[in-house]
């Protein structure tokens, strides 16, 4: 680490090498009453949501409403353009006809729902975010490969260097480290470079 | 929901036993990190030169007009729309594998869904080309979009062509989103592996993959939303994939042309699409598997399962062909009857019987397990099926048009060099894209494969009892428990 | 709440008096003209729309053709407006256009002094308001970019001044010996001025000699009439009154003189408004299927050479039925009819006798004189004279009987160096001359040859002087119609290339000044009864295009039977035509006639009415003969005959062709006519012989071992049992007046709205399922059309009229082969009945039927084709992006797509093989300024001539009156000699169209699709002879009951 730049403790990072261990650890940490903690795994680990006591994801609702917008806007567009703004006799039919509008209504519904789903997810996850303090840790790079991590952030009300350490140690992590982040925002990039 | 090791399909593991998470990462990412093998360069050169042909042919087409094609009266549509439908059909398999199989929990999809989705996207791009270039006045093609113009006219929303426009572009967009969202965790992995690298290559990889990964850090709070989104996208794509080819079939089914005006078209087209799509996936998988030694991930078992689907859908289209004849005969409509007799015994019978042979007869070999599991056989079959499905669209479009109501206006269609140039050009373009894809993007959904490895299951014997009940208490996602 | 009404239109009280007569009245008294001049300012519509389109077609055309080039150079405001000319308002002038030995009266539409369209002159007995293929294409001849533009001396550019000087000198020298060494070669002319001047020249140069030659001539009929009546006359038949018509190798509906008039009469004699109406019966015996033959009720295939024996047999049959033929009786007593025609002859005889005085027997121009004489005798004996036949004197009595012989005489004189000066006035003798004359090398021997011709053609190449001939629309002239009507030809435009007319050249040999106008006036003055009233008479004659009542010189002539008998005895019967003695027949091409218009792309691309072949001619063989010789269509054969060089020509196997008889058509194979016509088809004249110009027997046929691509616009000839061109016999019609319907299908009045009820028109089972929405109600105008298949003779005049009116592009042979011809209206020709050798024919004109529930509209993604408030199926060219979906979905396949830039800037045009890159300036002058010229990538189709509808509506608005019931005529309707097409307002009960629309023969084409067409087809009625079936051995009966195409 670069000693010149001022650091502050960002989070504890505990590493495990099996899914079972990390699941177990997550349990413990939650039971210990921590709220601002997280598990980092290369793939979603079954039962982890329960272990961390997460609420059901609201993505579904976002999709529902964006889908609704899709249908109605499609219907509105075709009704206004064909039936109101410039009605024409096409094949002896009225300007606006519902049956022939169904396909486009469906397509627009799907389109907007899909946008809702992806961008809803990113929104809820506050992504993209390229400078999370956790990236300061070199060991964390394997989080996307074959290792499993529990992180407890310093913002957590129960966070205490000593006590939190002991809680984590009781979960038998393979490694345990304190991750610090430079306090200076613009230095951020530079230091990350340095770590690389 | 999360993955369990494969107990669902038989008792076989989908990857070779004892593969570690890291090995998976290495095998897949390795491809993009090593130098490209010589075969890749050869293939890329060939494909790229055909892409050049495409460019030239299209330029000529724009300069001279649609007349450089063989299209004529009464065959106003020919290879252009044939290719369009063919490519769209091919695209469908990708969505089907990634979405429908996902919903049905067919874990074996994980090995092939990434490549299949990529194929979808490239195929749809090829398809989208044709509605664009086949119009007489390309520079006015934007009239199709509902945007204000000097004539204050709006598009005719009663026209199946407009439905088509919306359907296909929606399909393209959704497929892209689906593909990309699946890639995010893998891009994160690529980013992290790049951290170790040095030199310019490492820097570029860090920046590019880093940007694409959106700062993904495998957080379980993210995984939760992510999986829900993925499930929903899958749930959306499933009806979408069915609707798209139905809408494409409306282009024909809603017209008055005998041979087009048929209610069987939507299901028939969808079946055909899946059929041809799987064949194309098969072709690509067999090649990449051979070139990049992915045998441990894309196992014979995967291919066999796909062959079963090919056989099924092949029989479905066979049924549709038969049904068309029955309906024509049963309808008592003289025009309808004539068109189908003309298909089988008229000037285009060669096309018709090619179609029957490739699509109905050939896939039946897969009843035999030895055939199902023999690489050369399945490769040959997959090629033949693609040819057959191209001819299916050719037969539907050209033979129906060339002899419709008034015998005085009957004609015969002959393709020109430009027709062929553009078709082979799209093939070249497709393979160019695909080769670039396997070169730079993880061609297997790494995170998903890891998820189906046995050691991914936290409920292995190694786990202590209290953990069992403790987490057994809150099983958050019912559908996770089969 | 709607911002815009579906159809924003101007308030409309209906249409105007017929434009045609309007302009003439204006001339009669200047007042209306003055009003018209002010009206222009009253009506802003005319100023904007007309004003814009008016000034020059190419402007409008190119401006709308996608901004490919900017319309700058052609816009000129009328800084000094000519009197009577209202910019954008077309004028019509009455004039005449020449035909083989006759003239036809026409009205020519002129936009700002630019003749754009030829139409029939309703007041002229020869056209009665209709025009044929050649007349309709005349403007394209005028604007032919390859017309000769310069005087040439020995092929090098010269000018008129030089020629006049040289000519004067030549004449001076030759005057010495009274012009003994001067010859004048011209085509037979019906122009009194021409004849008068030639007579005067004769006075001035007593020893000069005139020669006549034309590739297609009336030799036989003239000589025949001379035999029968003692003087050369033109026979004229009134087919309207004839109940039984027997045509012997006479294509009187298309190829013969007075065809337009004949067609009008013929059709009138067959109108069937109700089953009880009387209908004439037409027997035809001919070698090749002609337009007339395809309209026959009973037709047999007889080689041209065998007609002689057939007509003798007919005479014999008549005498046995008590017809008094005097001496002829014995001459023909032993005559045997040709193989297979016995029943035909008997049946014809029965009918002729049964309809004494109401019948007509006609012989074709190609038949020898004694056949004509015998036919005249038969008509006399049947009391037809004065009832169905009358006779008119010929204009040029000096014209010899045998033109071939006359040309031979000239050739021989040249060989004997008797000719120093040869003046060829019009025509292209080197190309047309029979092979045995070898005229080309003869011409080279003559010291001075002067050739007046429209093109620097095959003849000009061998002449000292070439003089550009002015087009008839550029010069003054006159002529007598086939019924002797004296007609005036007035120019509509100054000679584009400074050409002169034949009379102007000929005048140099007289004392008169070579001024066309004065020459014609002089002729007119001489025949004017009261000199004092000359001016008035002249004005009227020029306005009307004819001297009213001048055809009163017609008379009744009765054949002297003994003379005829003598002639027949003198003429031995030729050897019958068999496989060992094959014949060739030469007929004028159905489109190009004798080839004078061979560079006219409109004519080249319009399909032959019978074979449907475009851009070529071919040797027609019967299926049997072809099989016997082992020849397929498109094989090239070589035809030879001793005495003349062999020719090579592509074969087309044509049902209806007589066995062992080869049909060749003249006018093709030009080498030196221009960009479009060069090297098209096959030149057959060399095979002809000066002894027998029109038919030769004893020819040898051998395969040339080559093939040649022959292209048709319609390559499937059968209806496949579909109810398309529905027909029935008179008996079937009487038994079931609704024969056009399927059994159980009723025509019923269905109420489709408060204002009017409309007639449901099933042509087959109409869809029983109800539409999801009420049908649109058209309560203002409701334009509709009826096409009477019983009237249509299939002549194709409507096609060319449509081309001229709507600026339709031609695309070239290669593109037609790809099925890309652009004709908005086509005449489908179907073969009906079992017989492959001699099928019956059904013609069916099909243009856009303007479906009320149009399939094309539903599928257009950009609303480029939609319905107008009057129910027209409109195309918005500038909205069309060319997906071609509409054309796919059009069951009638009447939509046409501009696959390439047919007439665009350089480059694009190169695609159109054997076409030039860019459209020549002169051709642009032929455009109708009221019709958009379509660009590449745009769909187009019949509009019901919407520009004419709008013109009428504007006129009616101006005069605040209603459009008269039958005021608007579409181009196809206007030109149709058979009046088969009727257009009008279906909402107007007084209109002809609404009357015919309710005819029980009326049906909607493909009604089963529920498209509700605005065009109604009226079923065809045939009147086959029951007698024929009585006489025939079963083998000969070619028709069992119905055609097999009527819905059963």
PDB file of N, CA and C in Angstrom, chain A residues 56-84:
ATOM      1  N   UNK A  56     -37.569 -10.175  -0.231  1.00  0.00           N
ATOM      2  CA  UNK A  56     -37.794 -10.542  -1.640  1.00  0.00           C
ATOM      3  C   UNK A  56     -37.463  -9.363  -2.557  1.00  0.00           C
ATOM      4  N   UNK A  57     -36.971  -9.674  -3.732  1.00  0.00           N
ATOM      5  CA  UNK A  57     -36.534  -8.613  -4.640  1.00  0.00           C
ATOM      6  C   UNK A  57     -37.738  -7.940  -5.322  1.00  0.00           C
ATOM      7  N   UNK A  58     -37.717  -6.605  -5.407  1.00  0.00           N
ATOM      8  CA  UNK A  58     -38.845  -5.865  -5.998  1.00  0.00           C
ATOM      9  C   UNK A  58     -38.761  -5.723  -7.521  1.00  0.00           C
ATOM     10  N   UNK A  59     -37.785  -6.390  -8.175  1.00  0.00           N
ATOM     11  CA  UNK A  59     -37.620  -6.198  -9.625  1.00  0.00           C
ATOM     12  C   UNK A  59     -38.934  -6.482 -10.358  1.00  0.00           C
ATOM     13  N   UNK A  60     -39.639  -7.510  -9.879  1.00  0.00           N
ATOM     14  CA  UNK A  60     -40.882  -7.901 -10.532  1.00  0.00           C
ATOM     15  C   UNK A  60     -41.841  -6.732 -10.696  1.00  0.00           C
ATOM     16  N   UNK A  61     -41.958  -5.922  -9.645  1.00  0.00           N
ATOM     17  CA  UNK A  61     -42.907  -4.803  -9.712  1.00  0.00           C
ATOM     18  C   UNK A  61     -42.486  -3.790 -10.747  1.00  0.00           C
ATOM     19  N   UNK A  62     -41.191  -3.504 -10.773  1.00  0.00           N
ATOM     20  CA  UNK A  62     -40.701  -2.538 -11.773  1.00  0.00           C
ATOM     21  C   UNK A  62     -41.109  -3.022 -13.166  1.00  0.00           C
ATOM     22  N   UNK A  63     -40.843  -4.326 -13.410  1.00  0.00           N
ATOM     23  CA  UNK A  63     -41.161  -4.890 -14.728  1.00  0.00           C
ATOM     24  C   UNK A  63     -42.657  -4.766 -14.995  1.00  0.00           C
ATOM     25  N   UNK A  64     -43.455  -5.077 -14.015  1.00  0.00           N
ATOM     26  CA  UNK A  64     -44.900  -5.040 -14.213  1.00  0.00           C
ATOM     27  C   UNK A  64     -45.337  -3.667 -14.723  1.00  0.00           C
ATOM     28  N   UNK A  65     -44.836  -2.626 -14.054  1.00  0.00           N
ATOM     29  CA  UNK A  65     -45.317  -1.295 -14.424  1.00  0.00           C
ATOM     30  C   UNK A  65     -44.744  -0.853 -15.763  1.00  0.00           C
ATOM     31  N   UNK A  66     -43.502  -1.184 -16.008  1.00  0.00           N
ATOM     32  CA  UNK A  66     -42.968  -0.765 -17.328  1.00  0.00           C
ATOM     33  C   UNK A  66     -43.715  -1.517 -18.428  1.00  0.00           C
ATOM     34  N   UNK A  67     -44.057  -2.782 -18.182  1.00  0.00           N
ATOM     35  CA  UNK A  67     -44.843  -3.532 -19.162  1.00  0.00           C
ATOM     36  C   UNK A  67     -46.177  -2.846 -19.422  1.00  0.00           C
ATOM     37  N   UNK A  68     -46.812  -2.446 -18.342  1.00  0.00           N
ATOM     38  CA  UNK A  68     -48.106  -1.761 -18.460  1.00  0.00           C
ATOM     39  C   UNK A  68     -47.950  -0.515 -19.339  1.00  0.00           C
ATOM     40  N   UNK A  69     -46.886   0.251 -19.077  1.00  0.00           N
ATOM     41  CA  UNK A  69     -46.625   1.441 -19.895  1.00  0.00           C
ATOM     42  C   UNK A  69     -46.517   1.045 -21.359  1.00  0.00           C
ATOM     43  N   UNK A  70     -45.801  -0.049 -21.627  1.00  0.00           N
ATOM     44  CA  UNK A  70     -45.616  -0.491 -23.010  1.00  0.00           C
ATOM     45  C   UNK A  70     -46.946  -0.692 -23.706  1.00  0.00           C
ATOM     46  N   UNK A  71     -47.803  -1.529 -23.109  1.00  0.00           N
ATOM     47  CA  UNK A  71     -49.093  -1.833 -23.737  1.00  0.00           C
ATOM     48  C   UNK A  71     -49.875  -0.560 -24.007  1.00  0.00           C
ATOM     49  N   UNK A  72     -50.016   0.251 -22.966  1.00  0.00           N
ATOM     50  CA  UNK A  72     -50.916   1.400 -23.099  1.00  0.00           C
ATOM     51  C   UNK A  72     -50.358   2.398 -24.098  1.00  0.00           C
ATOM     52  N   UNK A  73     -49.052   2.623 -24.074  1.00  0.00           N
ATOM     53  CA  UNK A  73     -48.521   3.613 -25.022  1.00  0.00           C
ATOM     54  C   UNK A  73     -48.701   3.102 -26.450  1.00  0.00           C
ATOM     55  N   UNK A  74     -48.507   1.798 -26.673  1.00  0.00           N
ATOM     56  CA  UNK A  74     -48.710   1.250 -28.015  1.00  0.00           C
ATOM     57  C   UNK A  74     -50.151   1.486 -28.460  1.00  0.00           C
ATOM     58  N   UNK A  75     -51.073   1.113 -27.599  1.00  0.00           N
ATOM     59  CA  UNK A  75     -52.492   1.281 -27.936  1.00  0.00           C
ATOM     60  C   UNK A  75     -52.789   2.744 -28.229  1.00  0.00           C
ATOM     61  N   UNK A  76     -52.315   3.602 -27.360  1.00  0.00           N
ATOM     62  CA  UNK A  76     -52.587   5.038 -27.501  1.00  0.00           C
ATOM     63  C   UNK A  76     -52.031   5.536 -28.830  1.00  0.00           C
ATOM     64  N   UNK A  77     -50.785   5.159 -29.133  1.00  0.00           N
ATOM     65  CA  UNK A  77     -50.145   5.627 -30.363  1.00  0.00           C
ATOM     66  C   UNK A  77     -50.979   5.229 -31.577  1.00  0.00           C
ATOM     67  N   UNK A  78     -51.345   3.959 -31.649  1.00  0.00           N
ATOM     68  CA  UNK A  78     -52.043   3.499 -32.853  1.00  0.00           C
ATOM     69  C   UNK A  78     -53.434   4.090 -32.946  1.00  0.00           C
ATOM     70  N   UNK A  79     -54.065   4.258 -31.817  1.00  0.00           N
ATOM     71  CA  UNK A  79     -55.407   4.845 -31.832  1.00  0.00           C
ATOM     72  C   UNK A  79     -55.343   6.284 -32.310  1.00  0.00           C
ATOM     73  N   UNK A  80     -54.372   7.033 -31.823  1.00  0.00           N
ATOM     74  CA  UNK A  80     -54.311   8.445 -32.193  1.00  0.00           C
ATOM     75  C   UNK A  80     -53.874   8.609 -33.648  1.00  0.00           C
ATOM     76  N   UNK A  81     -52.801   7.921 -34.022  1.00  0.00           N
ATOM     77  CA  UNK A  81     -52.281   8.094 -35.380  1.00  0.00           C
ATOM     78  C   UNK A  81     -53.289   7.610 -36.419  1.00  0.00           C
ATOM     79  N   UNK A  82     -53.861   6.414 -36.176  1.00  0.00           N
ATOM     80  CA  UNK A  82     -54.733   5.822 -37.192  1.00  0.00           C
ATOM     81  C   UNK A  82     -56.161   6.315 -37.086  1.00  0.00           C
ATOM     82  N   UNK A  83     -56.619   6.568 -35.880  1.00  0.00           N
ATOM     83  CA  UNK A  83     -58.038   6.859 -35.693  1.00  0.00           C
ATOM     84  C   UNK A  83     -58.362   8.325 -35.558  1.00  0.00           C
ATOM     85  N   UNK A  84     -57.388   9.114 -35.102  1.00  0.00           N
ATOM     86  CA  UNK A  84     -57.696  10.508 -34.803  1.00  0.00           C
ATOM     87  C   UNK A  84     -56.956  11.457 -35.730  1.00  0.00           C
TER      88      UNK A  84
END
